[in-house]
Short mmCIF file of C-alpha atoms and ligand atoms in Angstrom, two decimals:
data_model
loop_
_atom_site.label_atom_id
_atom_site.label_comp_id
_atom_site.label_asym_id
_atom_site.label_seq_id
_atom_site.Cartn_x
_atom_site.Cartn_y
_atom_site.Cartn_z
CA MET A 1 0.00 0.00 0.00
CA SER A 2 1.34 3.44 -0.99
CA LYS A 3 0.51 6.98 0.05
CA TYR A 4 -0.59 9.05 -2.93
CA LEU A 5 -1.11 12.79 -3.11
CA VAL A 6 -3.43 13.90 -5.91
CA VAL A 7 -3.11 17.59 -6.76
CA GLY A 8 -6.36 18.84 -8.31
CA ALA A 9 -9.91 17.54 -7.80
CA GLY A 10 -10.81 17.80 -11.49
CA LEU A 11 -11.87 14.85 -13.60
CA PHE A 12 -8.37 13.44 -14.12
CA GLY A 13 -7.46 13.63 -10.45
CA ALA A 14 -10.79 12.12 -9.38
CA VAL A 15 -10.56 9.11 -11.73
CA PHE A 16 -7.02 8.41 -10.58
CA ALA A 17 -7.88 8.83 -6.87
CA ASN A 18 -10.87 6.53 -7.19
CA GLU A 19 -8.93 3.82 -8.97
CA ALA A 20 -5.96 4.04 -6.58
CA ALA A 21 -8.27 3.83 -3.54
CA LYS A 22 -10.10 0.84 -5.04
CA ARG A 23 -6.72 -0.91 -5.24
CA GLY A 24 -6.19 -0.34 -1.51
CA HIS A 25 -3.91 2.71 -1.59
CA GLU A 26 -4.29 5.69 0.69
CA VAL A 27 -5.04 8.87 -1.23
CA THR A 28 -5.09 12.53 -0.22
CA VAL A 29 -6.59 14.94 -2.74
CA ILE A 30 -5.80 18.65 -2.48
CA GLU A 31 -7.64 21.27 -4.51
CA LYS A 32 -6.90 24.98 -4.51
CA ARG A 33 -10.45 26.05 -5.40
CA ASP A 34 -13.25 25.96 -2.81
CA HIS A 35 -15.12 23.22 -4.67
CA LEU A 36 -14.56 19.86 -6.35
CA ALA A 37 -14.77 18.90 -10.03
CA GLY A 38 -12.40 21.45 -11.62
CA ASN A 39 -13.78 22.92 -14.82
CA ILE A 40 -16.69 20.49 -15.07
CA TYR A 41 -18.18 21.92 -11.85
CA THR A 42 -21.95 22.51 -12.00
CA LYS A 43 -24.15 24.08 -9.34
CA GLU A 44 -27.93 24.11 -8.95
CA VAL A 45 -29.64 27.50 -9.36
CA ASN A 46 -33.45 27.84 -9.60
CA GLY A 47 -33.83 24.09 -10.18
CA ILE A 48 -31.32 23.81 -13.04
CA GLN A 49 -27.66 22.87 -13.22
CA VAL A 50 -25.45 25.84 -14.05
CA HIS A 51 -22.20 24.99 -15.84
CA GLN A 52 -19.95 27.33 -13.90
CA TYR A 53 -16.98 27.11 -16.31
CA GLY A 54 -18.73 27.04 -19.68
CA ALA A 55 -20.92 24.56 -21.55
CA HIS A 56 -19.90 20.95 -20.96
CA ILE A 57 -21.40 18.29 -23.18
CA PHE A 58 -20.17 14.76 -22.74
CA HIS A 59 -19.57 12.96 -26.02
CA THR A 60 -17.49 9.96 -26.92
CA SER A 61 -17.16 7.02 -29.27
CA ASN A 62 -15.23 5.07 -26.67
CA LYS A 63 -17.64 2.50 -25.25
CA LYS A 64 -15.41 1.71 -22.30
CA VAL A 65 -15.30 5.39 -21.28
CA TRP A 66 -19.06 5.76 -21.77
CA GLU A 67 -19.78 2.76 -19.56
CA TYR A 68 -17.25 4.00 -17.03
CA VAL A 69 -18.82 7.44 -16.68
CA ASN A 70 -22.34 6.00 -16.56
CA GLN A 71 -21.46 4.33 -13.26
CA PHE A 72 -21.46 7.77 -11.70
CA ALA A 73 -24.48 9.44 -13.32
CA GLU A 74 -27.41 8.88 -15.61
CA PHE A 75 -27.21 10.94 -18.80
CA ASN A 76 -30.04 12.75 -20.58
CA ARG A 77 -30.49 12.70 -24.37
CA TYR A 78 -29.12 16.21 -24.99
CA THR A 79 -27.58 16.62 -28.45
CA ASN A 80 -25.53 19.73 -28.97
CA ALA A 81 -26.78 21.84 -31.88
CA PRO A 82 -25.39 25.35 -31.39
CA ILE A 83 -26.38 28.20 -33.64
CA ALA A 84 -24.17 30.99 -34.88
CA ASN A 85 -25.22 34.63 -34.76
CA TYR A 86 -23.22 36.68 -37.27
CA ASN A 87 -24.32 40.31 -36.93
CA GLY A 88 -27.93 39.16 -36.48
CA GLU A 89 -27.88 36.51 -39.22
CA ILE A 90 -28.55 33.04 -37.82
CA TYR A 91 -26.80 29.90 -39.12
CA ASN A 92 -26.79 26.28 -37.99
CA LEU A 93 -23.63 24.65 -36.73
CA PRO A 94 -21.64 22.58 -37.33
CA PHE A 95 -21.17 23.29 -41.04
CA ASN A 96 -23.88 21.26 -42.75
CA MET A 97 -26.57 21.44 -45.45
CA ASN A 98 -28.70 23.77 -43.29
CA THR A 99 -25.76 26.19 -43.08
CA PHE A 100 -25.01 25.93 -46.80
CA ASN A 101 -28.67 26.36 -47.75
CA LYS A 102 -29.09 29.50 -45.64
CA LEU A 103 -25.83 30.99 -46.90
CA TRP A 104 -25.89 30.08 -50.59
CA GLY A 105 -29.44 28.90 -51.32
CA VAL A 106 -28.07 25.52 -52.40
CA VAL A 107 -30.39 22.54 -51.89
CA THR A 108 -28.51 19.39 -52.81
CA PRO A 109 -25.19 18.05 -51.50
CA LYS A 110 -23.83 18.25 -55.04
CA GLU A 111 -24.60 21.98 -55.27
CA ALA A 112 -23.05 22.58 -51.85
CA GLN A 113 -19.89 20.67 -52.77
CA ALA A 114 -19.57 22.61 -56.01
CA LYS A 115 -19.77 25.89 -54.09
CA ILE A 116 -17.14 24.74 -51.58
CA ASP A 117 -14.85 23.54 -54.39
CA GLU A 118 -15.22 26.86 -56.21
CA GLN A 119 -14.25 28.80 -53.07
CA ARG A 120 -11.40 26.61 -51.93
CA ALA A 121 -9.74 27.00 -55.33
CA VAL A 122 -8.03 30.12 -53.89
CA LEU A 123 -5.68 27.70 -52.10
CA LYS A 124 -4.51 26.21 -55.41
CA ASP A 125 -4.18 22.69 -53.90
CA LYS A 126 -1.75 23.94 -51.26
CA LYS A 127 -1.59 21.66 -48.21
CA PRO A 128 -3.23 23.63 -45.35
CA GLU A 129 -0.59 24.77 -42.91
CA ASN A 130 -2.59 26.88 -40.50
CA LEU A 131 -6.16 27.27 -39.24
CA GLU A 132 -7.17 29.76 -41.93
CA GLU A 133 -5.99 27.55 -44.79
CA GLN A 134 -7.48 24.47 -43.18
CA ALA A 135 -10.87 26.18 -42.77
CA ILE A 136 -10.96 27.47 -46.34
CA SER A 137 -9.93 24.06 -47.59
CA LEU A 138 -12.80 22.43 -45.69
CA ILE A 139 -15.70 24.85 -46.30
CA GLY A 140 -14.59 27.75 -48.47
CA THR A 141 -14.10 31.48 -47.95
CA ASP A 142 -17.68 32.64 -47.15
CA ILE A 143 -18.09 30.42 -44.10
CA TYR A 144 -14.55 31.14 -43.06
CA GLU A 145 -15.24 34.90 -43.12
CA LYS A 146 -18.66 34.76 -41.41
CA LEU A 147 -18.49 31.87 -38.98
CA ILE A 148 -14.84 31.16 -38.27
CA LYS A 149 -12.43 34.07 -38.60
CA GLY A 150 -13.99 36.46 -36.06
CA TYR A 151 -14.81 33.76 -33.52
CA THR A 152 -11.41 32.10 -33.78
CA GLU A 153 -9.36 35.27 -33.61
CA LYS A 154 -11.14 36.53 -30.51
CA GLN A 155 -11.14 33.08 -28.89
CA TRP A 156 -7.38 32.60 -29.32
CA GLY A 157 -6.22 36.24 -29.36
CA ARG A 158 -4.14 35.78 -32.49
CA LYS A 159 -4.50 35.60 -36.25
CA ALA A 160 -6.03 32.45 -37.70
CA THR A 161 -2.92 32.19 -39.89
CA GLU A 162 -0.87 31.75 -36.70
CA LEU A 163 -2.98 28.94 -35.27
CA PRO A 164 -2.62 25.18 -35.77
CA ALA A 165 -4.96 23.57 -38.30
CA PHE A 166 -6.11 20.81 -35.93
CA ILE A 167 -8.26 23.22 -33.89
CA ILE A 168 -10.78 23.62 -36.69
CA ARG A 169 -10.77 19.91 -37.51
CA ARG A 170 -12.55 19.43 -34.18
CA LEU A 171 -15.74 20.50 -35.97
CA PRO A 172 -17.56 18.22 -38.42
CA VAL A 173 -18.34 19.33 -41.98
CA ARG A 174 -21.33 17.45 -43.39
CA LEU A 175 -23.25 17.29 -46.61
CA THR A 176 -26.38 16.22 -44.71
CA TYR A 177 -29.08 18.21 -42.92
CA ASP A 178 -27.73 17.20 -39.50
CA ASN A 179 -27.12 19.84 -36.82
CA ASN A 180 -25.49 17.51 -34.30
CA TYR A 181 -22.23 19.26 -33.33
CA PHE A 182 -20.48 15.95 -32.69
CA ASN A 183 -19.98 12.74 -34.67
CA ASP A 184 -19.63 10.56 -31.59
CA THR A 185 -21.72 7.48 -30.82
CA TYR A 186 -22.66 8.59 -27.29
CA GLN A 187 -23.67 12.03 -26.07
CA GLY A 188 -25.53 13.62 -23.17
CA ILE A 189 -25.49 15.73 -20.02
CA PRO A 190 -25.55 14.06 -16.60
CA ILE A 191 -28.95 14.41 -14.94
CA GLY A 192 -28.21 16.26 -11.70
CA GLY A 193 -24.99 17.79 -13.07
CA TYR A 194 -21.32 16.93 -13.28
CA THR A 195 -20.23 17.67 -9.72
CA GLN A 196 -21.88 14.50 -8.41
CA ILE A 197 -19.62 12.43 -10.69
CA VAL A 198 -16.50 13.73 -9.00
CA GLU A 199 -18.13 13.61 -5.55
CA LYS A 200 -18.96 9.94 -6.05
CA MET A 201 -15.47 9.16 -7.33
CA LEU A 202 -13.93 10.75 -4.26
CA ASP A 203 -16.40 9.24 -1.78
CA HIS A 204 -14.22 6.37 -0.54
CA PRO A 205 -12.91 5.53 2.93
CA GLN A 206 -9.33 5.53 1.61
CA ILE A 207 -9.63 9.07 0.19
CA THR A 208 -9.22 12.33 2.12
CA VAL A 209 -10.11 15.56 0.31
CA LYS A 210 -8.94 19.07 1.19
CA THR A 211 -10.22 22.05 -0.78
CA LYS A 212 -8.74 25.58 -0.61
CA THR A 213 -5.32 23.96 -0.43
CA ASP A 214 -2.60 24.98 -2.91
CA PHE A 215 0.20 22.52 -3.57
CA PHE A 216 2.71 25.36 -3.99
CA ASP A 217 2.19 26.57 -0.43
CA LYS A 218 4.08 23.49 0.80
CA LYS A 219 5.54 21.86 -2.28
CA ASP A 220 8.70 20.44 -0.69
CA GLN A 221 6.85 19.05 2.30
CA TYR A 222 4.24 17.33 0.10
CA LEU A 223 6.96 15.79 -2.04
CA ALA A 224 8.70 14.48 1.08
CA ASP A 225 5.53 13.22 2.80
CA TYR A 226 4.05 11.12 -0.01
CA ASP A 227 5.34 8.09 -1.91
CA LYS A 228 3.93 9.39 -5.16
CA VAL A 229 2.24 12.58 -6.41
CA LEU A 230 -0.27 12.87 -9.26
CA PHE A 231 -0.11 16.50 -10.37
CA THR A 232 -2.93 17.90 -12.56
CA GLY A 233 -1.94 21.58 -12.37
CA MET A 234 0.33 23.40 -14.83
CA ILE A 235 3.54 21.49 -15.57
CA ASP A 236 5.55 24.69 -16.15
CA GLN A 237 4.43 26.08 -12.79
CA PHE A 238 5.48 22.83 -11.11
CA PHE A 239 9.05 23.58 -12.24
CA ASP A 240 8.75 27.26 -11.36
CA TYR A 241 8.72 28.12 -15.09
CA LYS A 242 12.43 27.44 -15.23
CA LEU A 243 12.47 26.60 -18.94
CA GLY A 244 10.06 29.45 -19.73
CA GLU A 245 6.28 29.92 -19.67
CA LEU A 246 3.91 27.76 -21.68
CA GLU A 247 1.10 29.82 -23.18
CA TYR A 248 -2.52 29.40 -22.10
CA ARG A 249 -5.77 31.05 -23.03
CA SER A 250 -8.05 32.26 -20.29
CA LEU A 251 -11.76 33.08 -20.10
CA ARG A 252 -14.04 35.32 -18.08
CA PHE A 253 -17.56 34.07 -17.40
CA GLU A 254 -20.35 36.56 -16.75
CA THR A 255 -23.46 34.86 -15.39
CA GLU A 256 -26.86 36.58 -15.12
CA ASN A 257 -30.14 35.42 -13.57
CA LEU A 258 -33.00 36.76 -15.67
CA ASP A 259 -36.74 36.91 -14.99
CA VAL A 260 -37.70 35.49 -18.36
CA ASP A 261 -38.70 31.95 -19.26
CA ASN A 262 -36.68 31.56 -22.44
CA TYR A 263 -33.95 34.04 -23.37
CA GLN A 264 -32.42 32.67 -26.58
CA GLY A 265 -34.27 29.47 -27.49
CA ASN A 266 -31.14 27.32 -27.57
CA ALA A 267 -28.51 26.14 -25.08
CA VAL A 268 -25.56 27.57 -27.05
CA VAL A 269 -25.42 30.61 -29.33
CA ASN A 270 -22.02 31.52 -30.80
CA TYR A 271 -21.32 35.16 -31.72
CA THR A 272 -19.04 34.76 -34.69
CA ASP A 273 -18.35 38.40 -35.59
CA ALA A 274 -15.10 40.02 -34.47
CA LYS A 275 -16.70 42.98 -32.64
CA THR A 276 -18.94 41.29 -30.03
CA PRO A 277 -16.53 40.82 -27.12
CA TYR A 278 -17.88 37.44 -26.05
CA THR A 279 -17.72 34.23 -28.09
CA ARG A 280 -20.88 32.54 -26.86
CA ILE A 281 -23.90 32.80 -24.59
CA ILE A 282 -25.18 29.66 -22.97
CA GLU A 283 -28.67 29.35 -21.48
CA HIS A 284 -28.34 26.55 -18.98
CA LYS A 285 -31.98 25.38 -18.76
CA HIS A 286 -31.90 24.20 -22.39
CA PHE A 287 -29.32 21.54 -21.51
CA GLU A 288 -32.16 20.05 -19.49
CA PHE A 289 -35.04 20.68 -21.89
CA GLY A 290 -36.40 23.78 -20.16
CA LYS A 291 -36.42 22.28 -16.66
CA GLY A 292 -36.40 24.58 -13.62
CA ASP A 293 -38.51 27.54 -12.52
CA LYS A 294 -40.84 29.08 -15.06
CA ASP A 295 -40.17 32.75 -15.81
CA LYS A 296 -36.57 32.42 -14.67
CA THR A 297 -33.44 31.58 -16.57
CA VAL A 298 -29.68 31.71 -16.12
CA ILE A 299 -27.35 32.74 -18.94
CA THR A 300 -23.56 32.93 -19.11
CA ARG A 301 -21.49 35.02 -21.51
CA GLU A 302 -18.03 33.67 -22.24
CA TYR A 303 -15.32 36.28 -22.83
CA PRO A 304 -11.94 35.11 -24.11
CA ALA A 305 -8.98 36.61 -22.26
CA ASP A 306 -5.20 36.70 -22.37
CA TRP A 307 -3.58 34.57 -19.72
CA LYS A 308 -1.02 35.83 -17.25
CA ARG A 309 0.27 34.19 -14.10
CA GLY A 310 -2.46 33.93 -11.50
CA ASP A 311 -5.31 33.65 -14.06
CA GLU A 312 -7.18 30.39 -14.72
CA PRO A 313 -5.48 28.59 -17.64
CA TYR A 314 -8.51 27.13 -19.46
CA TYR A 315 -6.89 26.19 -22.76
CA PRO A 316 -3.35 25.07 -23.63
CA VAL A 317 -2.16 26.69 -26.87
CA ASN A 318 -0.90 23.61 -28.70
CA ASP A 319 1.12 25.26 -31.45
CA LYS A 320 4.62 24.14 -32.46
CA LYS A 321 6.47 26.51 -30.16
CA ASN A 322 4.53 25.54 -27.05
CA ASN A 323 4.47 21.82 -27.84
CA SER A 324 8.22 21.84 -28.18
CA LEU A 325 8.64 23.64 -24.84
CA TYR A 326 6.24 21.12 -23.28
CA THR A 327 8.46 18.27 -24.54
CA LYS A 328 11.38 19.88 -22.70
CA TYR A 329 9.30 19.99 -19.51
CA GLN A 330 8.49 16.30 -20.00
CA GLU A 331 12.21 15.55 -20.18
CA LEU A 332 12.77 17.58 -17.03
CA ALA A 333 9.97 15.64 -15.33
CA ALA A 334 11.57 12.32 -16.29
CA ASN A 335 14.94 13.43 -14.90
CA GLU A 336 14.00 15.47 -11.86
CA ALA A 337 10.57 14.37 -10.71
CA GLN A 338 10.44 10.59 -10.87
CA ASN A 339 7.86 10.37 -8.09
CA VAL A 340 5.49 12.73 -9.84
CA ILE A 341 2.99 11.76 -12.52
CA PHE A 342 1.64 14.62 -14.63
CA GLY A 343 -1.95 14.30 -15.81
CA GLY A 344 -4.86 16.16 -17.36
CA ARG A 345 -5.30 19.22 -19.56
CA LEU A 346 -2.68 21.21 -17.68
CA GLY A 347 -0.29 18.48 -16.52
CA GLN A 348 -0.10 16.98 -20.03
CA TYR A 349 -0.63 20.33 -21.80
CA ARG A 350 -3.22 18.90 -24.17
CA TYR A 351 -6.59 20.18 -25.49
CA TYR A 352 -8.42 17.20 -23.98
CA ASN A 353 -12.18 16.71 -23.91
CA MET A 354 -13.70 14.98 -20.88
CA ASP A 355 -13.78 11.54 -22.48
CA GLN A 356 -10.12 11.86 -23.45
CA VAL A 357 -9.32 12.85 -19.86
CA ILE A 358 -11.03 9.72 -18.54
CA SER A 359 -9.28 7.57 -21.10
CA ALA A 360 -5.87 9.13 -20.34
CA ALA A 361 -6.46 8.77 -16.59
CA LEU A 362 -7.34 5.08 -16.99
CA THR A 363 -4.16 4.59 -19.06
CA THR A 364 -2.13 6.25 -16.29
CA VAL A 365 -3.82 3.97 -13.75
CA ALA A 366 -2.92 0.87 -15.79
CA GLN A 367 0.70 2.03 -16.12
CA GLU A 368 1.00 2.94 -12.46
CA PHE A 369 -0.46 -0.30 -11.15
CA GLY A 370 1.24 -2.51 -13.75
CA GLU A 371 -1.95 -3.80 -15.36
P1 FAD B 401 -9.25 20.61 -14.52
O1 FAD B 401 -10.71 20.46 -14.56
O2 FAD B 401 -8.64 21.94 -14.87
O3 FAD B 401 -8.76 20.19 -13.06
C1 FAD B 401 -7.49 20.54 -12.52
C2 FAD B 401 -7.73 20.95 -11.08
O4 FAD B 401 -6.48 21.16 -10.45
C3 FAD B 401 -8.49 22.27 -10.97
O5 FAD B 401 -9.62 22.10 -10.13
C4 FAD B 401 -7.47 23.22 -10.36
O6 FAD B 401 -8.05 24.19 -9.49
C5 FAD B 401 -6.57 22.26 -9.59
N1 FAD B 401 -5.23 22.77 -9.37
C6 FAD B 401 -4.40 23.31 -10.28
N2 FAD B 401 -3.24 23.69 -9.70
C7 FAD B 401 -3.36 23.36 -8.38
C8 FAD B 401 -2.50 23.53 -7.25
N3 FAD B 401 -1.30 24.13 -7.38
N4 FAD B 401 -2.91 23.09 -6.05
C9 FAD B 401 -4.14 22.50 -5.90
N5 FAD B 401 -5.00 22.34 -6.94
C10 FAD B 401 -4.61 22.77 -8.17
N6 FAD B 401 -14.93 18.82 -22.65
C11 FAD B 401 -15.89 18.05 -23.21
O7 FAD B 401 -15.74 16.82 -23.29
N7 FAD B 401 -17.06 18.60 -23.68
C12 FAD B 401 -17.30 19.93 -23.61
O8 FAD B 401 -18.36 20.40 -24.03
C13 FAD B 401 -16.30 20.77 -23.03
N8 FAD B 401 -16.50 22.10 -22.96
C14 FAD B 401 -15.52 22.89 -22.39
C15 FAD B 401 -15.75 24.26 -22.31
C16 FAD B 401 -14.79 25.09 -21.73
C17 FAD B 401 -15.05 26.56 -21.66
C18 FAD B 401 -13.58 24.53 -21.23
C19 FAD B 401 -12.52 25.41 -20.61
C20 FAD B 401 -13.35 23.16 -21.30
C21 FAD B 401 -14.31 22.33 -21.88
N9 FAD B 401 -14.13 20.95 -21.97
C22 FAD B 401 -15.10 20.16 -22.54
C23 FAD B 401 -12.89 20.28 -21.45
C24 FAD B 401 -13.01 19.82 -20.01
O9 FAD B 401 -13.28 20.93 -19.17
C25 FAD B 401 -11.68 19.17 -19.61
O10 FAD B 401 -11.41 18.07 -20.46
C26 FAD B 401 -11.62 18.65 -18.18
O11 FAD B 401 -12.28 19.47 -17.27
C27 FAD B 401 -10.17 18.53 -17.77
O12 FAD B 401 -10.05 17.90 -16.52
P2 FAD B 401 -8.68 18.00 -15.75
O13 FAD B 401 -8.85 17.23 -14.48
O14 FAD B 401 -7.55 17.67 -16.63
O15 FAD B 401 -8.48 19.57 -15.45
N1 UDP B 402 -15.04 27.73 -34.13
C1 UDP B 402 -15.40 28.75 -34.97
N2 UDP B 402 -16.69 29.17 -34.98
C2 UDP B 402 -17.64 28.62 -34.19
C3 UDP B 402 -17.26 27.58 -33.32
C4 UDP B 402 -15.95 27.16 -33.31
O1 UDP B 402 -14.57 29.28 -35.69
O2 UDP B 402 -18.80 29.07 -34.24
C5 UDP B 402 -13.61 27.30 -34.12
C6 UDP B 402 -12.78 28.06 -33.08
O3 UDP B 402 -11.49 28.24 -33.59
C7 UDP B 402 -12.76 27.09 -31.93
C8 UDP B 402 -12.67 25.75 -32.67
O4 UDP B 402 -13.51 25.93 -33.81
O5 UDP B 402 -11.64 27.31 -31.07
C9 UDP B 402 -13.13 24.55 -31.87
O6 UDP B 402 -14.47 24.74 -31.46
P1 UDP B 402 -15.06 24.03 -30.19
O7 UDP B 402 -16.51 24.30 -30.15
O8 UDP B 402 -14.59 22.64 -30.19
O9 UDP B 402 -14.33 24.87 -29.03
P2 UDP B 402 -14.30 24.68 -27.44
O10 UDP B 402 -15.65 24.17 -27.02
O11 UDP B 402 -13.18 23.73 -27.17
O12 UDP B 402 -14.02 26.06 -26.95
#
């Protein structure tokens, strides 16, 4: 039996803590925030679950992960179908026949494909090397200008030509009239919210949890007191930024309680122009099919923000420069921190979705316990 310290009570830390405790180890979890669940934290307001750190929709094609997460919550049948508001014009997302019809008046897949081909000709068969080229190559210049450029440049705080292509490949492009934002086999929102998932994972006699506790207040002591540490905070901060800072993107959430029944008619509305300072507004009750008090709703505006030390690092910026610095931190970790495992979006500096976090955490568990 070993003594583990888990730094961070987000999804990665909770899966690892649960699995270690189930194998008979003693686990202490410390979390610097005053609540559990990291960025998937949800809280009940007026009878509905409010996603405190932005819209979280669980989706996966990994059956093992889906079955795993279903042990901790029952999921509703929510299917994400955001809409885009470009200066008052409304388009369906992701990019599909509904979008192409509204934009170009095309009706058949063949007509839509012809329009895309005509517009992507500006690239002259060049292999896309950045987000702008990748977007134009996938759906042409009109959609790029109206639905991607403004949103992307405010979200990431840099030109689309300076961003990696993979970011836009997260979104499906379809020649069908299908507004489902994801291609995955399984999708939904946990009935009763996400926080219960982490609470249940951490509810074990072998696990002790301490919130409002920052690892860096007593780093050396923690490292001396425990056999092994699972660290899900920022890997560059762990090493006191000694090889330089990794870049992150931050966000500011502005939540409002309104005395109206239905504010925007959809859970997620993206504002894709460059001028509106927020990227999206979410109306939480629509994740639960209008549940909660009548004549009341809760909305959250999501404002992208530059990151500086002390801010919440919501997104890693996985471009070449940062990925190469991250590799150097990995080497440092292998040489100087053999008793520390780095996990999660911040510890592994990867743009992980929740299902990928669970999968990565289960892989770490298998490696750690030799299975
Ligand atoms: P986190 O949730 O960040 O947990 C890390 C924890 O460690 C935090 O609680 C932090 O406070 C704590 N910590 C850090 N440093 C210290 C320290 N020094 N001492 C103590 N504690 C510390 N995924 C999806 O699958 N679907 C979605 O729809 C989706 N939407 C998203 C929307 C937004 C706006 C964002 C930002 C993310 C979204 N994600 C989504 C991704 C999802 O949030 C992550 O995959 C997941 O939360 C990552 O879990 P984690 O445990 O790695 O990190
Ligand atoms: N994106 C866009 N317009 C939209 C939605 C997304 O240009 O209306 C781009 C943007 O660059 C974003 C990326 O697609 O960062 C991935 O979108 P996703 O919804 O996966 O972003 P996340 O939920 O991770 O913030």
